[in-house]
C-alpha cells in the first residue's frame, strides 16, 4: 500500500474473509504519508496471529512486493494491492490447483473491473484476459493476447526462489507483473481458473493511467525478452502488440492521427493482428472512442 487509505480496509477485509484459513497477510506500507500505516497497524493489533505490517521508506511497487515476499512464510504467494478486492473462495481454489499438480507454477483467474466507488465498469474490446486457445501461456502473455490480472495471481515460493522476484528495472514504469509471469512461464505451467476471483479497481491513481509511460515499460519488456531464446522469435509480433495497445488507448483522444499511427505501426509489424485492424477501422469510421479503455 502507498497512500491507499480510501481502499485499504476493504482489501484487508477481503483477505481475512478467505475460506482458506491458513493464510498470513503481510501488509507493506511503502512510505505512505496518509493514514494507511495507521489502518494497517490497527488490523495487525486486532488480528495479531494473521496480519503483519512491514513499514519502509517509499521504494516503488516492485520493491514493495519483493519486501512482502521476503517477509512471507508461506509455501504459496498471492498478490493483493491496496485498492483491489478478493472474492472469498479465491485462495482456496487456486491453492487446490497448485497442490494437485507440482508442475504448475502460477494459477490465475478472472477479475471484474470496478471504479473508485466499487461500481462495475463496462468491458472494453481488449483481448480476452485468458482463453481456451492459450496453450502456450508464454507466447500469449508476451504478445499481449492474454492478461494475468495481478489480484488473481497465486504462485509457488519455490519458483520465485528459482527465478527471482520482481525486476526493479521496471520500478515506477509498470510491466513488472507481466515480466514475472513470463519468467514463471519459462520454467513452469500456468493455469487459468475460469471464475470471478477478484475486483480490480480503476481510478486516477492507477499506474496504467499514463499511456506514454506504460508504452515505454512495454517496450523495455519486449527488448528484455528479445534477448532470451524463447522470446527472440516473437520480438516483431510483440512490438506490434504494444503498438496496438497504444492505439487503443490513444483512440480516446480527440486528435485521430496518434492512434492511427500506432495502429499502422502495429500492422506493419504484424498484418494479422486482428485487434489492430478493428481499432484502425473503428477510429476511421466511427471516430473517437468514449469511455475508458483498460490494457494491462
Tab-separated table of C-alpha atoms in Angstrom:
chain	number	residue	atom	x	y	z
A	1	UNK	CA	0.000	0.000	0.000
A	2	UNK	CA	1.088	3.526	-0.800
A	3	UNK	CA	-1.336	6.256	0.252
A	4	UNK	CA	-4.275	3.893	-0.074
A	5	UNK	CA	-6.264	4.903	2.991
A	6	UNK	CA	-9.501	5.069	0.996
A	7	UNK	CA	-9.432	1.411	-0.039
A	8	UNK	CA	-7.032	-0.445	2.280
A	9	UNK	CA	-9.543	-1.652	4.862
A	10	UNK	CA	-11.742	-3.240	2.196
A	11	UNK	CA	-8.731	-5.026	0.732
A	12	UNK	CA	-7.602	-6.419	4.096
A	13	UNK	CA	-11.174	-7.425	4.972
A	14	UNK	CA	-11.375	-9.436	1.743
A	15	UNK	CA	-8.150	-11.245	2.675
A	16	UNK	CA	-9.413	-12.003	6.173
A	17	UNK	CA	-12.655	-13.354	4.668
A	18	UNK	CA	-10.934	-16.069	2.615
A	19	UNK	CA	-12.388	-19.553	3.024
A	20	UNK	CA	-8.812	-20.859	3.089
A	21	UNK	CA	-7.940	-20.214	6.710
A	22	UNK	CA	-4.192	-20.968	6.826
A	23	UNK	CA	-3.316	-17.555	5.416
A	24	UNK	CA	-0.966	-14.847	6.646
A	25	UNK	CA	-1.459	-11.264	5.493
A	26	UNK	CA	1.689	-9.191	5.067
A	27	UNK	CA	0.965	-5.504	4.565
A	28	UNK	CA	3.889	-3.499	3.227
A	29	UNK	CA	3.437	0.198	3.902
A	30	UNK	CA	5.650	1.710	1.207
A	31	UNK	CA	6.265	5.067	2.847
A	32	UNK	CA	2.653	6.253	2.909
A	33	UNK	CA	2.022	9.806	4.063
A	34	UNK	CA	-1.717	9.360	4.683
A	35	UNK	CA	-3.477	7.147	7.239
A	36	UNK	CA	-2.545	3.859	5.513
A	37	UNK	CA	0.095	2.931	8.106
A	38	UNK	CA	-2.305	3.526	10.977
A	39	UNK	CA	-5.027	1.452	9.305
A	40	UNK	CA	-2.615	-1.431	8.712
A	41	UNK	CA	-1.314	-1.281	12.282
A	42	UNK	CA	-4.874	-1.330	13.627
A	43	UNK	CA	-5.588	-4.542	11.711
A	44	UNK	CA	-2.353	-6.093	12.984
A	45	UNK	CA	-3.390	-5.249	16.559
A	46	UNK	CA	-6.856	-6.749	16.026
A	47	UNK	CA	-5.538	-9.874	14.267
A	48	UNK	CA	-2.003	-10.439	15.604
A	49	UNK	CA	-1.995	-14.088	14.505
A	50	UNK	CA	-2.945	-13.267	10.912
A	51	UNK	CA	-1.781	-9.754	9.962
A	52	UNK	CA	1.774	-8.414	9.991
A	53	UNK	CA	2.910	-4.983	8.817
A	54	UNK	CA	6.234	-4.013	7.246
A	55	UNK	CA	6.957	-0.269	7.251
A	56	UNK	CA	9.599	1.034	4.840
A	57	UNK	CA	10.544	4.259	3.043
A	58	UNK	CA	8.894	4.652	-0.341
A	59	UNK	CA	10.667	2.398	-2.834
A	60	UNK	CA	8.066	1.705	-5.526
A	61	UNK	CA	5.810	-1.210	-6.386
A	62	UNK	CA	8.305	-3.932	-7.446
A	63	UNK	CA	10.462	-3.411	-4.358
A	64	UNK	CA	7.426	-3.269	-2.077
A	65	UNK	CA	6.212	-6.583	-3.468
A	66	UNK	CA	9.674	-8.070	-3.046
A	67	UNK	CA	9.645	-6.916	0.570
A	68	UNK	CA	6.327	-8.697	1.072
A	69	UNK	CA	7.705	-11.891	-0.499
A	70	UNK	CA	10.783	-11.733	1.745
A	71	UNK	CA	8.628	-11.328	4.855
A	72	UNK	CA	6.085	-14.009	3.927
A	73	UNK	CA	6.472	-17.523	5.360
A	74	UNK	CA	4.032	-19.495	3.225
A	75	UNK	CA	4.538	-22.126	0.544
A	76	UNK	CA	2.404	-20.099	-1.868
A	77	UNK	CA	2.288	-16.364	-2.571
A	78	UNK	CA	-0.623	-14.190	-3.689
A	79	UNK	CA	-0.790	-10.512	-4.599
A	80	UNK	CA	-3.388	-8.022	-3.439
A	81	UNK	CA	-2.835	-4.314	-3.983
A	82	UNK	CA	-4.495	-1.954	-1.536
A	83	UNK	CA	-7.213	-0.870	-3.970
A	84	UNK	CA	-8.318	-4.352	-5.093
A	85	UNK	CA	-10.654	-6.930	-3.528
A	86	UNK	CA	-10.604	-10.745	-3.380
A	87	UNK	CA	-13.662	-12.958	-3.646
A	88	UNK	CA	-13.923	-15.292	-0.598
A	89	UNK	CA	-13.028	-18.516	-2.416
A	90	UNK	CA	-10.095	-17.142	-4.413
A	91	UNK	CA	-7.161	-18.587	-2.475
A	92	UNK	CA	-8.801	-21.950	-1.760
A	93	UNK	CA	-9.497	-22.609	-5.446
A	94	UNK	CA	-6.035	-21.553	-6.638
A	95	UNK	CA	-4.134	-23.400	-3.925
A	96	UNK	CA	-6.118	-26.550	-4.741
A	97	UNK	CA	-4.807	-26.396	-8.329
A	98	UNK	CA	-1.224	-25.927	-7.159
A	99	UNK	CA	-1.436	-28.774	-4.670
A	100	UNK	CA	-2.790	-31.194	-7.270
A	101	UNK	CA	-0.021	-30.590	-9.829
A	102	UNK	CA	3.562	-29.772	-8.791
A	103	UNK	CA	4.395	-28.757	-12.377
A	104	UNK	CA	2.120	-25.730	-12.134
A	105	UNK	CA	3.873	-22.546	-11.065
A	106	UNK	CA	1.138	-19.932	-11.456
A	107	UNK	CA	-2.647	-20.008	-11.146
A	108	UNK	CA	-4.848	-17.056	-12.018
A	109	UNK	CA	-8.499	-16.276	-12.681
A	110	UNK	CA	-10.868	-13.596	-13.917
A	111	UNK	CA	-11.499	-10.200	-12.328
A	112	UNK	CA	-14.232	-7.621	-12.569
A	113	UNK	CA	-13.191	-4.040	-13.274
A	114	UNK	CA	-14.722	-1.518	-10.868
A	115	UNK	CA	-14.480	2.233	-10.452
A	116	UNK	CA	-13.260	4.127	-7.397
A	117	UNK	CA	-16.667	3.743	-5.737
A	118	UNK	CA	-16.866	-0.003	-6.392
A	119	UNK	CA	-19.284	0.176	-9.335
A	120	UNK	CA	-18.684	-2.323	-12.175
A	121	UNK	CA	-17.174	-0.869	-15.339
A	122	UNK	CA	-18.243	-1.952	-18.838
A	123	UNK	CA	-15.924	-4.380	-20.593
A	124	UNK	CA	-13.743	-2.971	-23.359
A	125	UNK	CA	-12.719	-4.640	-26.610
A	126	UNK	CA	-9.214	-5.557	-25.499
A	127	UNK	CA	-8.091	-9.154	-25.974
A	128	UNK	CA	-9.665	-11.563	-23.521
A	129	UNK	CA	-7.857	-11.862	-20.216
A	130	UNK	CA	-7.477	-15.563	-20.885
A	131	UNK	CA	-8.944	-18.011	-23.368
A	132	UNK	CA	-9.143	-21.712	-24.053
A	133	UNK	CA	-6.784	-21.346	-27.032
A	134	UNK	CA	-3.853	-20.225	-24.875
A	135	UNK	CA	-1.978	-23.496	-24.792
A	136	UNK	CA	1.299	-21.557	-24.995
A	137	UNK	CA	0.994	-19.261	-21.995
A	138	UNK	CA	4.405	-17.691	-22.617
A	139	UNK	CA	3.529	-16.515	-26.129
A	140	UNK	CA	0.049	-15.416	-25.081
A	141	UNK	CA	1.463	-13.202	-22.323
A	142	UNK	CA	4.364	-11.743	-24.336
A	143	UNK	CA	2.127	-10.994	-27.333
A	144	UNK	CA	-0.479	-9.394	-25.053
A	145	UNK	CA	-3.188	-11.678	-26.342
A	146	UNK	CA	-3.971	-12.703	-22.781
A	147	UNK	CA	-3.657	-10.974	-19.445
A	148	UNK	CA	-2.893	-12.289	-15.960
A	149	UNK	CA	-4.692	-9.949	-13.562
A	150	UNK	CA	-2.456	-9.285	-10.527
A	151	UNK	CA	-5.022	-9.719	-7.737
A	152	UNK	CA	-5.902	-13.178	-9.082
A	153	UNK	CA	-2.325	-14.495	-9.271
A	154	UNK	CA	-1.195	-17.244	-6.865
A	155	UNK	CA	2.252	-18.767	-7.376
A	156	UNK	CA	4.827	-21.032	-5.723
A	157	UNK	CA	7.506	-19.653	-3.468
A	158	UNK	CA	9.874	-22.354	-4.788
A	159	UNK	CA	9.538	-20.944	-8.323
A	160	UNK	CA	10.316	-17.422	-7.119
A	161	UNK	CA	13.364	-18.731	-5.272
A	162	UNK	CA	14.489	-20.183	-8.599
A	163	UNK	CA	13.803	-17.249	-10.952
A	164	UNK	CA	13.932	-14.255	-8.591
A	165	UNK	CA	11.269	-11.758	-7.619
A	166	UNK	CA	10.023	-8.603	-9.308
A	167	UNK	CA	12.596	-6.871	-11.501
A	168	UNK	CA	13.442	-3.405	-10.058
A	169	UNK	CA	14.367	-2.318	-13.584
A	170	UNK	CA	10.637	-1.747	-14.139
A	171	UNK	CA	10.251	0.335	-10.988
A	172	UNK	CA	7.871	3.293	-11.391
A	173	UNK	CA	7.233	2.291	-15.003
A	174	UNK	CA	4.926	-0.729	-14.942
A	175	UNK	CA	5.034	-4.201	-16.543
A	176	UNK	CA	6.904	-5.685	-13.567
A	177	UNK	CA	3.997	-8.109	-13.177
A	178	UNK	CA	3.998	-9.318	-16.807
A	179	UNK	CA	7.759	-9.745	-16.566
A	180	UNK	CA	7.325	-12.074	-13.588
A	181	UNK	CA	4.573	-14.071	-15.300
A	182	UNK	CA	6.849	-14.581	-18.321
A	183	UNK	CA	9.719	-15.823	-16.184
A	184	UNK	CA	7.369	-18.207	-14.391
A	185	UNK	CA	6.023	-19.460	-17.752
A	186	UNK	CA	9.579	-20.208	-18.876
A	187	UNK	CA	10.037	-22.803	-16.127
A	188	UNK	CA	6.557	-23.952	-15.022
A	189	UNK	CA	2.956	-24.349	-16.100
A	190	UNK	CA	0.343	-21.596	-15.980
A	191	UNK	CA	-3.306	-22.456	-15.256
A	192	UNK	CA	-6.364	-20.239	-15.666
A	193	UNK	CA	-9.415	-20.798	-13.452
A	194	UNK	CA	-12.485	-19.613	-15.372
A	195	UNK	CA	-14.184	-17.990	-12.397
A	196	UNK	CA	-14.502	-14.485	-10.976
A	197	UNK	CA	-11.909	-14.246	-8.207
A	198	UNK	CA	-11.268	-10.530	-7.693
A	199	UNK	CA	-12.410	-6.985	-8.273
A	200	UNK	CA	-9.795	-4.769	-9.959
A	201	UNK	CA	-10.224	-1.080	-9.223
A	202	UNK	CA	-9.629	1.513	-11.959
A	203	UNK	CA	-9.067	5.079	-10.765
A	204	UNK	CA	-6.879	8.106	-11.419
A	205	UNK	CA	-4.013	6.855	-9.265
A	206	UNK	CA	-3.512	3.611	-11.230
A	207	UNK	CA	-0.056	3.328	-12.762
A	208	UNK	CA	-1.661	2.170	-16.023
A	209	UNK	CA	-3.359	5.570	-16.437
A	210	UNK	CA	-0.278	7.053	-18.167
A	211	UNK	CA	-0.182	5.641	-21.714
A	212	UNK	CA	3.227	7.071	-22.610
A	213	UNK	CA	4.923	5.675	-19.526
A	214	UNK	CA	3.250	2.309	-19.936
A	215	UNK	CA	4.327	2.109	-23.589
A	216	UNK	CA	7.944	2.705	-22.543
A	217	UNK	CA	7.632	-0.046	-19.945
A	218	UNK	CA	6.149	-2.409	-22.519
A	219	UNK	CA	8.985	-1.692	-24.950
A	220	UNK	CA	11.512	-2.319	-22.184
A	221	UNK	CA	9.806	-5.665	-21.554
A	222	UNK	CA	9.837	-6.641	-25.255
A	223	UNK	CA	13.503	-5.676	-25.573
A	224	UNK	CA	14.364	-7.729	-22.482
A	225	UNK	CA	12.732	-10.884	-23.830
A	226	UNK	CA	14.118	-10.348	-27.323
A	227	UNK	CA	17.464	-11.270	-25.733
A	228	UNK	CA	16.135	-14.620	-24.492
A	229	UNK	CA	15.909	-17.747	-26.668
A	230	UNK	CA	12.164	-18.192	-26.334
A	231	UNK	CA	11.307	-14.535	-26.803
A	232	UNK	CA	13.643	-13.716	-29.692
A	233	UNK	CA	11.428	-15.204	-32.468
A	234	UNK	CA	8.410	-13.309	-31.076
A	235	UNK	CA	10.013	-9.851	-30.970
A	236	UNK	CA	8.385	-8.411	-34.101
A	237	UNK	CA	4.897	-9.555	-33.112
A	238	UNK	CA	5.453	-8.412	-29.529
A	239	UNK	CA	6.344	-4.897	-30.749
A	240	UNK	CA	3.154	-4.960	-32.844
A	241	UNK	CA	1.182	-5.872	-29.751
A	242	UNK	CA	2.385	-2.904	-27.708
A	243	UNK	CA	1.731	-0.538	-30.623
A	244	UNK	CA	-1.796	-1.915	-30.975
A	245	UNK	CA	-2.453	-1.396	-27.276
A	246	UNK	CA	-1.151	2.170	-27.530
A	247	UNK	CA	-3.518	2.748	-30.434
A	248	UNK	CA	-6.494	1.575	-28.370
A	249	UNK	CA	-5.511	3.929	-25.559
A	250	UNK	CA	-4.943	6.907	-27.885
A	251	UNK	CA	-8.309	6.271	-29.549
A	252	UNK	CA	-9.877	8.189	-26.665
A	253	UNK	CA	-8.150	11.412	-27.725
A	254	UNK	CA	-9.862	13.982	-29.996
A	255	UNK	CA	-6.950	14.033	-32.449
A	256	UNK	CA	-7.084	10.853	-34.592
A	257	UNK	CA	-3.565	10.740	-36.018
A	258	UNK	CA	-1.621	9.384	-32.994
A	259	UNK	CA	-3.986	6.406	-32.700
A	260	UNK	CA	-3.943	5.772	-36.445
A	261	UNK	CA	-0.143	5.929	-36.479
A	262	UNK	CA	0.098	3.422	-33.620
A	263	UNK	CA	-2.290	1.019	-35.328
A	264	UNK	CA	-0.349	1.463	-38.575
A	265	UNK	CA	2.953	0.566	-36.904
A	266	UNK	CA	1.331	-2.490	-35.345
A	267	UNK	CA	0.020	-3.725	-38.696
A	268	UNK	CA	3.323	-3.150	-40.476
A	269	UNK	CA	4.943	-5.455	-37.945
A	270	UNK	CA	2.105	-7.983	-37.719
A	271	UNK	CA	-0.510	-7.759	-40.513
A	272	UNK	CA	-2.541	-10.495	-38.800
A	273	UNK	CA	-3.064	-8.508	-35.582
A	274	UNK	CA	-6.885	-8.553	-35.637
A	275	UNK	CA	-7.437	-6.123	-32.776
A	276	UNK	CA	-5.236	-3.560	-34.554
A	277	UNK	CA	-7.383	-3.825	-37.695
A	278	UNK	CA	-10.518	-3.415	-35.603
A	279	UNK	CA	-9.129	-0.396	-33.785
A	280	UNK	CA	-7.954	1.227	-37.019
A	281	UNK	CA	-11.286	0.778	-38.781
A	282	UNK	CA	-13.257	1.957	-35.775
A	283	UNK	CA	-11.157	5.119	-35.435
A	284	UNK	CA	-11.597	5.877	-39.144
A	285	UNK	CA	-15.280	5.006	-39.454
A	286	UNK	CA	-16.669	5.817	-36.020
A	287	UNK	CA	-14.290	8.415	-34.641
A	288	UNK	CA	-13.189	8.994	-31.102
A	289	UNK	CA	-13.963	6.243	-28.631
A	290	UNK	CA	-15.692	7.448	-25.489
A	291	UNK	CA	-15.099	5.989	-22.080
A	292	UNK	CA	-12.271	4.070	-20.507
A	293	UNK	CA	-10.040	1.527	-22.232
A	294	UNK	CA	-8.076	-0.787	-19.953
A	295	UNK	CA	-4.954	-2.508	-21.226
A	296	UNK	CA	-2.591	-4.015	-18.674
